[in-house]
Short mmCIF file of C-alpha atoms and ligand atoms in Angstrom, two decimals:
data_model
loop_
_atom_site.label_atom_id
_atom_site.label_comp_id
_atom_site.label_asym_id
_atom_site.label_seq_id
_atom_site.Cartn_x
_atom_site.Cartn_y
_atom_site.Cartn_z
CA MET Y 222 63.19 36.22 22.33
CA SER Y 223 66.47 34.90 23.73
CA VAL Y 224 67.35 31.23 23.21
CA ASP Y 225 70.19 29.27 24.83
CA THR Y 226 71.14 25.74 25.77
CA VAL Y 227 71.50 25.36 29.52
CA SER Y 228 71.85 22.85 32.29
CA LEU Y 229 68.91 23.28 34.67
CA THR Y 230 67.98 22.03 38.12
CA GLY Y 231 65.27 22.86 40.58
CA TRP Y 232 65.99 24.80 43.76
CA GLY Y 233 67.39 21.66 45.42
CA ARG Y 234 70.15 21.51 42.77
CA THR Y 235 69.88 17.76 42.33
CA ALA Y 236 69.77 15.93 38.95
CA PRO Y 237 70.73 18.64 36.40
CA THR Y 238 69.56 18.12 32.81
CA THR Y 239 70.17 20.07 29.63
CA ALA Y 240 67.48 21.75 27.57
CA VAL Y 241 66.99 24.55 25.08
CA ARG Y 242 65.62 27.50 27.02
CA PHE Y 243 63.38 30.06 25.33
CA ARG Y 244 62.55 33.38 26.97
CA PRO Y 245 59.51 34.83 25.18
CA ARG Y 246 58.57 38.49 25.58
CA THR Y 247 55.07 38.13 24.10
CA TYR Y 248 52.26 35.59 24.03
CA GLU Y 249 52.89 35.14 20.29
CA GLU Y 250 56.52 34.18 20.86
CA ALA Y 251 55.46 31.66 23.52
CA ALA Y 252 52.89 30.17 21.12
CA ALA Y 253 55.54 29.89 18.38
CA VAL Y 254 57.75 27.82 20.73
CA VAL Y 255 54.88 25.46 21.57
CA ARG Y 256 53.94 25.04 17.89
CA GLY Y 257 57.57 24.48 16.86
CA ARG Y 258 58.45 22.08 19.67
CA GLY Y 259 60.67 19.09 18.98
CA PRO Y 260 60.01 15.43 19.79
CA ARG Y 261 61.03 15.85 23.47
CA GLY Y 262 58.31 18.43 24.00
CA VAL Y 263 58.26 21.58 26.08
CA ILE Y 264 57.63 22.61 29.70
CA ALA Y 265 57.01 26.02 31.28
CA ARG Y 266 59.36 27.33 33.95
CA GLY Y 267 59.04 30.23 36.37
CA LEU Y 268 61.82 31.10 38.80
CA GLY Y 269 62.89 27.46 39.16
CA ARG Y 270 62.03 27.48 42.87
CA SER Y 271 60.31 24.14 42.96
CA PRO Y 272 62.89 21.98 44.68
CA GLY Y 273 62.63 18.93 42.38
CA ASP Y 274 62.64 18.32 38.61
CA ALA Y 275 59.17 19.66 37.72
CA ALA Y 276 60.49 22.55 35.59
CA GLN Y 277 63.17 20.60 33.71
CA ASN Y 278 62.93 18.84 30.35
CA ALA Y 279 66.04 16.81 29.44
CA GLY Y 280 66.82 17.12 25.73
CA GLY Y 281 63.68 19.17 25.06
CA SER Y 282 62.53 22.78 25.36
CA VAL Y 283 61.95 24.87 28.48
CA LEU Y 284 59.82 27.99 28.19
CA ASP Y 285 61.05 30.53 30.75
CA LEU Y 286 58.12 32.82 31.50
CA THR Y 287 59.93 35.39 33.63
CA GLY Y 288 60.04 37.89 30.75
CA LEU Y 289 56.22 38.01 30.77
CA ALA Y 290 55.70 40.04 33.92
CA ARG Y 291 53.13 42.79 33.46
CA ILE Y 292 50.81 43.69 36.31
CA GLY Y 293 47.45 45.29 35.46
CA GLY Y 294 45.63 47.73 37.71
CA VAL Y 295 43.56 46.55 40.66
CA ASP Y 296 39.83 46.51 40.07
CA PRO Y 297 38.71 47.72 43.51
CA ALA Y 298 35.03 46.92 42.95
CA ALA Y 299 35.73 43.29 42.08
CA GLY Y 300 38.83 43.04 44.33
CA VAL Y 301 40.93 41.44 41.57
CA VAL Y 302 44.15 42.08 39.68
CA ARG Y 303 45.15 40.76 36.26
CA CYS Y 304 48.81 39.86 35.78
CA ASP Y 305 51.15 37.90 33.53
CA ALA Y 306 52.21 34.46 34.75
CA GLY Y 307 55.89 35.37 34.97
CA VAL Y 308 55.45 38.08 37.59
CA SER Y 309 57.02 37.20 40.94
CA LEU Y 310 54.92 37.21 44.09
CA GLU Y 311 57.52 39.49 45.67
CA ARG Y 312 56.92 42.17 43.03
CA LEU Y 313 53.19 41.64 43.05
CA LEU Y 314 53.07 42.24 46.80
CA ARG Y 315 55.34 45.27 46.47
CA VAL Y 316 52.80 46.81 44.10
CA LEU Y 317 49.63 45.64 45.87
CA LEU Y 318 50.36 46.17 49.54
CA PRO Y 319 50.77 49.96 49.45
CA GLN Y 320 47.31 50.03 47.84
CA GLY Y 321 45.90 47.97 50.73
CA TRP Y 322 45.59 44.66 48.87
CA LEU Y 323 47.13 41.24 49.30
CA PRO Y 324 46.66 37.91 47.49
CA PRO Y 325 44.95 35.68 50.04
CA VAL Y 326 47.46 32.84 49.61
CA VAL Y 327 51.09 33.75 50.18
CA PRO Y 328 53.84 31.10 50.40
CA ALA Y 329 57.01 31.17 52.51
CA THR Y 330 59.00 32.72 49.67
CA GLY Y 331 58.17 35.64 47.39
CA ARG Y 332 60.74 34.47 44.83
CA LEU Y 333 58.40 32.43 42.67
CA THR Y 334 56.02 33.28 39.85
CA VAL Y 335 52.25 33.43 39.67
CA GLY Y 336 52.38 30.70 36.97
CA GLY Y 337 54.46 28.45 39.23
CA ALA Y 338 52.12 29.10 42.17
CA ILE Y 339 49.10 28.03 40.11
CA ALA Y 340 50.86 25.06 38.49
CA SER Y 341 51.85 23.72 41.91
CA ASP Y 342 48.62 24.97 43.53
CA LEU Y 343 50.59 25.91 46.56
CA PRO Y 344 49.03 26.23 49.99
CA GLY Y 345 49.88 29.16 52.28
CA LEU Y 346 49.78 29.48 56.06
CA ASP Y 347 46.05 30.22 55.96
CA HIS Y 348 44.97 27.15 54.01
CA ARG Y 349 42.14 26.48 56.44
CA ARG Y 350 40.58 29.77 55.43
CA SER Y 351 41.63 30.38 51.81
CA GLY Y 352 42.53 27.01 50.31
CA SER Y 353 45.49 26.76 47.95
CA PHE Y 354 46.59 29.41 45.44
CA ALA Y 355 44.41 28.38 42.49
CA ARG Y 356 41.27 28.77 44.65
CA GLN Y 357 41.87 32.53 44.41
CA VAL Y 358 42.21 32.54 40.62
CA SER Y 359 39.07 33.75 38.89
CA ALA Y 360 40.34 33.13 35.33
CA LEU Y 361 43.53 32.15 33.57
CA GLU Y 362 44.93 32.25 30.03
CA LEU Y 363 46.30 28.90 28.98
CA LEU Y 364 48.43 28.22 25.90
CA THR Y 365 47.54 24.67 24.90
CA ALA Y 366 49.27 22.06 22.73
CA ASP Y 367 47.57 23.33 19.53
CA GLY Y 368 49.24 26.73 20.05
CA GLU Y 369 45.92 28.44 20.89
CA VAL Y 370 45.29 30.58 23.98
CA ARG Y 371 42.15 29.66 25.93
CA THR Y 372 40.52 31.48 28.81
CA VAL Y 373 39.96 28.85 31.49
CA LEU Y 374 37.46 29.36 34.30
CA PRO Y 375 37.18 27.70 37.72
CA GLY Y 376 34.74 24.83 37.86
CA THR Y 377 35.81 23.41 34.50
CA ALA Y 378 37.75 20.16 34.02
CA LEU Y 379 40.60 22.01 32.33
CA PHE Y 380 40.93 24.42 35.25
CA ASP Y 381 41.03 21.56 37.77
CA ALA Y 382 43.71 19.78 35.78
CA THR Y 383 45.78 22.96 35.38
CA ALA Y 384 45.62 23.94 39.08
CA GLY Y 385 48.44 21.84 40.50
CA GLY Y 386 48.96 20.30 37.05
CA LEU Y 387 52.71 21.11 37.02
CA GLY Y 388 52.62 22.71 33.57
CA LEU Y 389 51.43 19.51 31.91
CA THR Y 390 48.15 20.86 30.51
CA GLY Y 391 49.78 23.91 28.90
CA VAL Y 392 51.54 27.18 29.56
CA ILE Y 393 49.76 29.64 31.87
CA LEU Y 394 50.30 33.05 30.30
CA GLY Y 395 48.28 35.19 32.67
CA ALA Y 396 45.76 35.07 35.49
CA THR Y 397 43.17 37.14 37.30
CA LEU Y 398 43.66 36.86 41.07
CA ARG Y 399 41.18 37.60 43.82
CA LEU Y 400 42.62 39.91 46.47
CA ARG Y 401 42.08 40.52 50.16
CA ARG Y 402 41.68 44.03 51.55
CA VAL Y 403 44.08 44.78 54.38
CA THR Y 404 44.10 47.92 56.45
CA THR Y 405 47.78 47.82 57.43
CA GLY Y 406 50.98 46.18 56.23
CA LEU Y 407 51.47 44.71 59.69
CA MET Y 408 50.69 41.39 61.31
CA SER Y 409 49.92 40.79 64.95
CA VAL Y 410 51.89 37.69 65.84
CA SER Y 411 51.81 35.24 68.73
CA THR Y 412 54.58 32.75 69.50
CA GLU Y 413 54.50 29.69 71.76
CA ARG Y 414 57.15 27.14 72.62
CA ALA Y 415 56.02 23.52 72.92
CA GLY Y 416 58.12 20.83 74.61
CA ASP Y 417 57.23 17.88 72.34
CA LEU Y 418 55.19 16.99 69.28
CA ASP Y 419 52.03 16.21 71.25
CA GLU Y 420 52.15 19.64 72.79
CA VAL Y 421 52.72 21.28 69.38
CA LEU Y 422 49.65 19.49 67.96
CA ALA Y 423 47.54 20.29 71.02
CA ARG Y 424 48.41 23.99 70.87
CA PHE Y 425 47.71 24.06 67.12
CA THR Y 426 44.23 22.63 67.50
CA ALA Y 427 43.45 24.54 70.69
CA GLY Y 428 44.03 27.98 69.19
CA GLY Y 429 45.06 27.49 65.56
CA ASP Y 430 41.75 28.31 64.01
CA GLY Y 431 41.31 31.57 65.91
CA LEU Y 432 44.17 33.26 64.08
CA PRO Y 433 44.13 32.67 60.32
CA TYR Y 434 47.84 32.12 59.68
CA ALA Y 435 49.69 29.39 61.58
CA SER Y 436 52.79 27.21 61.32
CA ALA Y 437 55.30 25.57 63.62
CA TRP Y 438 59.03 25.06 63.32
CA ILE Y 439 59.88 21.56 64.53
CA ASP Y 440 63.23 20.57 65.99
CA LEU Y 441 63.86 17.35 64.09
CA MET Y 442 67.08 16.71 65.94
CA ALA Y 443 65.61 16.64 69.43
CA ARG Y 444 65.16 13.13 70.82
CA GLY Y 445 63.75 11.35 73.83
CA ARG Y 446 61.05 13.29 75.66
CA ALA Y 447 61.77 16.38 73.56
CA THR Y 448 61.10 14.62 70.22
CA GLY Y 449 59.17 16.93 67.92
CA ARG Y 450 59.43 19.97 70.17
CA GLY Y 451 58.78 23.19 68.36
CA ILE Y 452 57.82 26.82 68.14
CA LEU Y 453 54.29 27.63 67.02
CA THR Y 454 53.76 30.99 65.33
CA ARG Y 455 50.33 32.41 64.51
CA GLY Y 456 49.24 35.68 63.06
CA GLU Y 457 46.44 37.90 61.89
CA HIS Y 458 46.37 41.17 59.99
CA ALA Y 459 46.76 43.99 62.47
CA PRO Y 460 43.87 46.46 62.53
CA PRO Y 461 44.70 50.16 62.02
CA HIS Y 462 44.31 51.10 65.68
CA VAL Y 463 47.00 48.62 66.82
CA ARG Y 464 50.26 50.49 66.60
CA PRO Y 465 53.79 49.49 67.61
CA ALA Y 466 55.58 51.44 70.32
CA HIS Y 467 57.46 53.39 67.64
CA ALA Y 468 54.17 54.19 65.90
CA GLY Y 469 55.18 57.74 65.08
CA ARG Y 470 57.79 56.49 62.64
CA THR Y 471 56.03 53.36 61.32
CA ARG Y 472 54.00 53.60 58.14
CA ARG Y 473 50.77 51.69 58.03
CA PHE Y 474 51.79 50.53 54.54
CA PRO Y 475 55.21 50.51 52.92
CA ARG Y 476 55.75 53.01 50.12
CA SER Y 477 55.40 51.44 46.67
CA GLY Y 478 58.76 50.40 45.24
CA THR Y 479 60.69 50.74 48.54
CA PRO Y 480 62.02 47.92 50.73
CA TRP Y 481 59.05 47.02 52.81
CA GLY Y 482 59.47 44.64 55.62
CA ARG Y 483 62.64 42.68 55.55
CA PRO Y 484 62.08 39.05 56.51
CA SER Y 485 62.99 38.42 60.12
CA SER Y 486 66.13 36.39 60.63
CA PRO Y 487 65.72 32.96 62.18
CA GLY Y 488 69.10 33.31 63.81
CA LEU Y 489 72.74 34.06 63.87
CA LEU Y 490 73.73 31.03 61.82
CA SER Y 491 71.60 32.03 58.87
CA GLY Y 492 73.08 35.51 58.92
CA LEU Y 493 76.57 34.08 58.88
CA LEU Y 494 75.79 31.69 56.07
CA SER Y 495 73.98 33.86 53.57
CA GLY Y 496 76.06 34.47 50.47
CA LEU Y 497 78.56 31.68 51.13
CA PRO Y 498 79.52 29.47 48.18
CA PRO Y 499 78.61 25.77 48.41
CA LEU Y 500 80.88 23.84 50.75
CA PRO Y 501 82.28 20.52 49.52
CA ASP Y 502 80.68 18.39 52.20
CA GLY Y 503 78.07 20.75 53.45
CA LEU Y 504 78.58 22.88 56.51
CA LEU Y 505 75.98 21.30 58.66
CA GLY Y 506 76.94 18.08 60.30
CA PRO Y 507 74.67 16.73 63.03
CA GLY Y 508 76.63 18.56 65.76
CA PRO Y 509 76.29 22.14 64.44
CA ALA Y 510 72.74 21.46 63.28
CA ALA Y 511 71.70 20.25 66.73
CA LEU Y 512 73.37 23.29 68.30
CA TYR Y 513 71.59 25.61 65.88
CA ASN Y 514 68.25 23.98 66.72
CA GLU Y 515 68.94 24.19 70.45
CA VAL Y 516 69.77 27.89 70.21
CA ARG Y 517 66.72 28.54 68.05
CA TYR Y 518 64.41 26.69 70.42
CA ARG Y 519 65.76 28.24 73.60
CA GLY Y 520 65.83 31.66 71.96
CA ALA Y 521 62.09 31.66 71.29
CA PRO Y 522 59.74 33.13 73.91
CA ARG Y 523 57.75 30.61 75.94
CA ALA Y 524 54.63 32.56 75.07
CA ARG Y 525 54.28 36.00 73.54
CA ALA Y 526 51.27 37.64 71.92
CA GLY Y 527 50.63 40.82 69.99
CA GLU Y 528 54.08 41.30 68.48
CA LEU Y 529 53.81 43.46 65.34
CA ARG Y 530 55.75 42.39 62.25
CA PRO Y 531 55.66 43.57 58.62
CA VAL Y 532 53.47 41.29 56.51
CA THR Y 533 56.32 40.01 54.33
CA ALA Y 534 58.63 39.36 57.26
CA PHE Y 535 55.88 37.19 58.73
CA LEU Y 536 54.78 35.40 55.56
CA HIS Y 537 58.00 35.07 53.55
CA THR Y 538 59.95 33.38 56.33
CA ALA Y 539 62.01 31.26 53.90
CA ASP Y 540 63.51 34.39 52.33
CA ALA Y 541 65.29 35.15 55.61
CA PHE Y 542 67.02 31.81 55.43
CA PRO Y 543 70.21 31.32 53.41
CA GLU Y 544 70.13 29.34 50.19
CA ALA Y 545 70.30 25.64 50.92
CA ASN Y 546 73.53 24.76 49.17
CA PRO Y 547 75.99 26.39 51.57
CA LEU Y 548 74.21 24.50 54.31
CA TYR Y 549 73.88 21.17 52.61
CA GLY Y 550 76.85 20.92 50.26
CA ARG Y 551 77.35 20.35 46.56
CA GLY Y 552 75.13 17.27 46.49
CA GLY Y 553 72.11 19.55 46.79
CA THR Y 554 69.02 19.45 48.93
CA VAL Y 555 66.02 17.18 49.08
CA ARG Y 556 62.86 18.87 50.25
CA TYR Y 557 60.40 16.32 51.54
CA ARG Y 558 56.85 17.42 52.18
CA PHE Y 559 53.99 15.14 53.08
CA THR Y 560 50.52 15.43 54.47
CA VAL Y 561 48.47 13.02 56.57
CA GLY Y 562 44.85 13.40 57.55
CA ASP Y 563 43.32 14.26 60.91
CA GLY Y 564 43.28 11.10 62.98
CA GLN Y 565 46.60 9.95 61.45
CA GLU Y 566 48.77 11.78 63.99
CA GLU Y 567 50.52 8.51 64.87
CA THR Y 568 52.00 8.42 61.34
CA LEU Y 569 53.27 11.96 61.83
CA HIS Y 570 54.77 10.93 65.18
CA ARG Y 571 56.45 7.91 63.62
CA ALA Y 572 57.93 9.96 60.77
CA VAL Y 573 59.28 12.56 63.21
CA ARG Y 574 60.73 9.85 65.46
CA ARG Y 575 62.37 8.12 62.48
CA ILE Y 576 63.94 11.34 61.21
CA ALA Y 577 65.13 12.32 64.69
CA ALA Y 578 66.60 8.86 65.29
CA ARG Y 579 68.65 9.18 62.09
CA ARG Y 580 70.39 12.31 63.39
CA SER Y 581 70.30 13.93 59.97
CA PRO Y 582 71.22 17.62 60.00
CA ALA Y 583 67.66 18.92 59.66
CA VAL Y 584 67.33 22.59 60.54
CA ARG Y 585 64.37 23.56 58.39
CA ALA Y 586 61.16 21.72 59.23
CA VAL Y 587 57.74 23.31 59.10
CA LEU Y 588 54.45 21.88 60.30
CA GLU Y 589 51.17 23.28 58.99
CA ARG Y 590 47.52 22.39 59.26
CA PHE Y 591 45.36 22.17 56.14
CA GLY Y 592 41.64 22.65 55.69
CA ALA Y 593 39.31 21.30 53.01
CA ALA Y 594 40.94 19.66 49.96
CA ASP Y 595 41.36 21.74 46.82
CA PRO Y 596 39.62 20.89 43.54
CA GLY Y 597 42.84 20.44 41.51
CA LEU Y 598 43.25 16.83 40.34
CA LEU Y 599 46.85 16.77 41.57
CA SER Y 600 46.59 19.48 44.25
CA PHE Y 601 48.66 18.57 47.28
CA ALA Y 602 46.77 19.95 50.27
CA ALA Y 603 44.19 17.77 52.04
CA PRO Y 604 42.64 18.18 55.50
CA GLY Y 605 45.13 17.36 58.22
CA TRP Y 606 48.81 17.92 58.92
CA SER Y 607 51.67 18.78 56.59
CA LEU Y 608 55.36 18.49 57.45
CA ALA Y 609 58.05 19.94 55.14
CA LEU Y 610 61.74 19.42 55.76
CA ASP Y 611 65.07 19.81 53.97
CA LEU Y 612 67.84 17.23 54.04
CA PRO Y 613 71.23 17.07 52.32
CA ALA Y 614 70.82 14.91 49.21
CA ALA Y 615 74.22 13.34 49.83
CA LEU Y 616 73.14 11.67 53.11
CA PRO Y 617 73.95 7.97 52.80
CA GLY Y 618 70.84 5.84 52.32
CA LEU Y 619 68.52 8.84 52.07
CA ALA Y 620 66.51 7.57 49.07
CA ARG Y 621 65.77 4.24 50.76
CA PHE Y 622 64.92 5.95 54.01
CA LEU Y 623 62.45 8.31 52.33
CA ASP Y 624 60.93 5.43 50.33
CA GLY Y 625 60.13 3.90 53.71
CA VAL Y 626 58.48 7.11 54.95
CA ASP Y 627 56.56 7.32 51.63
CA GLU Y 628 55.15 3.88 52.29
CA GLU Y 629 53.92 4.84 55.76
CA VAL Y 630 52.42 8.07 54.44
CA ALA Y 631 50.66 6.25 51.58
CA ALA Y 632 49.36 3.56 53.95
CA ALA Y 633 47.84 6.31 56.12
CA GLY Y 634 46.06 7.80 53.09
CA GLY Y 635 48.49 10.72 52.91
CA ARG Y 636 50.58 12.08 50.06
CA VAL Y 637 53.93 13.57 49.19
CA CYS Y 638 54.05 16.92 47.38
CA LEU Y 639 54.80 16.44 43.66
CA ALA Y 640 55.99 20.01 43.10
CA LYS Y 641 58.87 19.38 45.50
CA ASP Y 642 59.66 15.84 44.51
CA SER Y 643 62.82 14.57 42.85
CA ARG Y 644 62.89 10.94 43.93
CA MET Y 645 59.50 9.30 44.44
CA ARG Y 646 58.57 6.04 42.71
CA PRO Y 647 55.77 6.11 40.09
CA GLU Y 648 53.67 3.46 41.84
CA THR Y 649 53.82 5.42 45.12
CA ALA Y 650 52.70 8.62 43.38
CA ALA Y 651 49.79 6.75 41.76
CA ALA Y 652 48.72 5.36 45.15
CA MET Y 653 48.83 8.79 46.76
CA TYR Y 654 46.95 10.66 44.02
CA PRO Y 655 43.74 8.75 43.25
CA ARG Y 656 42.67 11.29 40.60
CA LEU Y 657 45.82 10.72 38.55
CA ALA Y 658 43.92 8.48 36.09
CA GLU Y 659 41.45 11.33 35.44
CA PHE Y 660 44.41 13.69 34.92
CA ARG Y 661 46.08 11.34 32.44
CA GLU Y 662 42.82 10.89 30.54
CA LEU Y 663 42.31 14.64 30.19
CA ARG Y 664 45.91 15.12 29.05
CA ALA Y 665 45.56 12.35 26.47
CA ARG Y 666 42.51 14.11 24.98
CA LEU Y 667 43.92 17.65 25.14
CA ASP Y 668 47.48 16.86 24.15
CA PRO Y 669 47.54 13.52 22.26
CA THR Y 670 51.14 13.94 21.03
CA GLY Y 671 52.49 14.80 24.49
CA ALA Y 672 53.61 18.36 23.74
CA PHE Y 673 54.06 19.14 27.44
CA ARG Y 674 56.61 16.98 29.20
CA SER Y 675 59.06 17.35 32.04
CA ASP Y 676 61.63 15.23 33.83
CA LEU Y 677 59.05 14.83 36.61
CA SER Y 678 56.28 13.71 34.23
CA ARG Y 679 58.56 11.13 32.61
CA ARG Y 680 59.87 9.87 35.95
CA LEU Y 681 56.44 9.47 37.54
CA GLY Y 682 54.42 8.70 34.41
CA LEU Y 683 52.11 11.66 34.90
C1 FAD X 297 62.57 28.68 49.94
C2 FAD X 297 61.30 28.10 49.38
C3 FAD X 297 60.10 28.23 50.05
C4 FAD X 297 58.93 27.67 49.53
N1 FAD X 297 57.78 27.80 50.21
C5 FAD X 297 56.67 27.21 49.77
C6 FAD X 297 55.45 27.28 50.51
O1 FAD X 297 55.37 27.96 51.53
N2 FAD X 297 54.38 26.60 50.05
C7 FAD X 297 54.45 25.86 48.92
O2 FAD X 297 53.47 25.21 48.57
N3 FAD X 297 55.57 25.81 48.17
C8 FAD X 297 56.67 26.46 48.58
N4 FAD X 297 57.83 26.37 47.85
C9 FAD X 297 57.82 25.61 46.58
C10 FAD X 297 57.79 26.44 45.30
O3 FAD X 297 57.77 27.75 45.59
C11 FAD X 297 56.68 26.07 44.35
O4 FAD X 297 56.81 24.74 44.02
C12 FAD X 297 56.52 26.95 43.07
O5 FAD X 297 55.93 26.19 42.06
C13 FAD X 297 57.76 27.53 42.48
O6 FAD X 297 57.37 28.54 41.54
P1 FAD X 297 58.28 28.92 40.33
O7 FAD X 297 57.69 30.09 39.68
O8 FAD X 297 59.70 29.03 40.75
O9 FAD X 297 58.05 27.66 39.40
P2 FAD X 297 59.10 26.61 38.82
O10 FAD X 297 59.85 26.00 39.93
O11 FAD X 297 59.87 27.21 37.73
O12 FAD X 297 58.07 25.55 38.24
C14 FAD X 297 57.28 24.75 39.12
C15 FAD X 297 56.20 24.01 38.34
O13 FAD X 297 55.29 24.96 37.80
C16 FAD X 297 55.25 24.85 36.39
N5 FAD X 297 55.12 26.20 35.86
C17 FAD X 297 55.85 27.30 36.17
N6 FAD X 297 55.39 28.36 35.49
C18 FAD X 297 54.35 27.93 34.74
C19 FAD X 297 53.47 28.55 33.81
N7 FAD X 297 53.55 29.85 33.53
N8 FAD X 297 52.55 27.78 33.20
C20 FAD X 297 52.43 26.45 33.47
N9 FAD X 297 53.22 25.83 34.34
C21 FAD X 297 54.18 26.55 34.97
C22 FAD X 297 56.54 24.18 35.98
O14 FAD X 297 56.38 23.48 34.75
C23 FAD X 297 56.75 23.23 37.13
O15 FAD X 297 55.98 22.09 36.95
C24 FAD X 297 58.99 26.95 48.32
C25 FAD X 297 60.20 26.83 47.64
C26 FAD X 297 61.35 27.41 48.15
C27 FAD X 297 62.63 27.27 47.39
#
């Protein structure tokens, strides 16, 4: 097992803190770290893709699970696969898709681990059909504060606290995931351009439930009558008889272990920016950002249906985008994601208007629609609308501005995503997550000495 002392941040690269990082190769090594933890405790970490401070532990231990990455064989009768928690979704899909299987919940990036996906109970583009990630877990192995490994099953209190529990109930070592059978590695995709936020919402509800996967890019820099304009993209798995024009050369599934469906590029700017080092003040001022958004909006078809795209190009849209730092500068990036319920569209409108009025350089903003709430005590998704956006952390007055949006979201019964957070106030988090008391109670019983701690848990009093 390798051990080093490192400065860690989340993907947003804000608020670095130093911890001793352990990289276990076996379950026994992981258990030894938990048993031998110091007074500042320990937290699990996957690929560090959560944008905030959830996988950091200042002055304590961080258990990097990426060395535990075995994938078992698919059980075709049960439609499940068993894998270690440190396996990345990207690799899992590369192994599963050529066999005609896919995890039902796939986020916008493949560069995160199964453990991280369960611990943040992340929703995918088909939340209305599949729920969040942990809903597709049929069992998991959890290393708890006493150093023991327990098999935890859905429907139990420990499972519900671990799904979305941000590593605070223990270390997920492995999981059994339910899979979906797919007959091709292609998606049939429809795209529509909508002139303002009302039109985006109307198009979502008019046709969104017909096709299982749906999201919209929102132009958060457009103002006036165009405020909240966007591009709605929906998709479904293409059946075997639907073939692209170049069908003769297109495989129904990618070969195992080969590049298989490069993510589609959202535009010229992203191509130019990928690989650039961070710029001192960030590249994107309001002018270039507005131009980028204009080009992206105008470049989208008004309406197009039946376009065939590789599954990963369609689902892992974020992987086509450059890393945030070249765009947003050395100060790092704040990802803000909130949800408000059906009937609370006015809150969504107000938030979009407020962001647009600020003329912040927002180029990444994604609107999704969630279905039934998930059972996890701290799971984020709840029926209604979710908006996720990235902003440069160095924007003057950003924290106060987002505190104000938090208040509106909380007043409307909505919530901000904890797995992405790096700045929320503890009282706001408590107001947004009514089952937090239950979560704290379970943790106090399971882990009375507070073995599992993170910068996030200390900041928000989880
Ligand atoms: C470009 C991009 C796109 C994204 N798209 C989406 C999206 O579409 N939907 C969405 O919901 N989120 C999305 N995210 C957020 C992010 O992917 C998740 O928050 C995810 O948790 C990150 O996984 P990770 O393996 O990197 O975990 P980390 O960031 O390392 O850790 C995240 C949390 O999980 C805990 N954790 C990690 N591994 C374990 C384990 N084995 N046992 C117990 N706890 C563990 C950590 O303690 C921490 O609390 C995106 C992030 C980026 C950067």
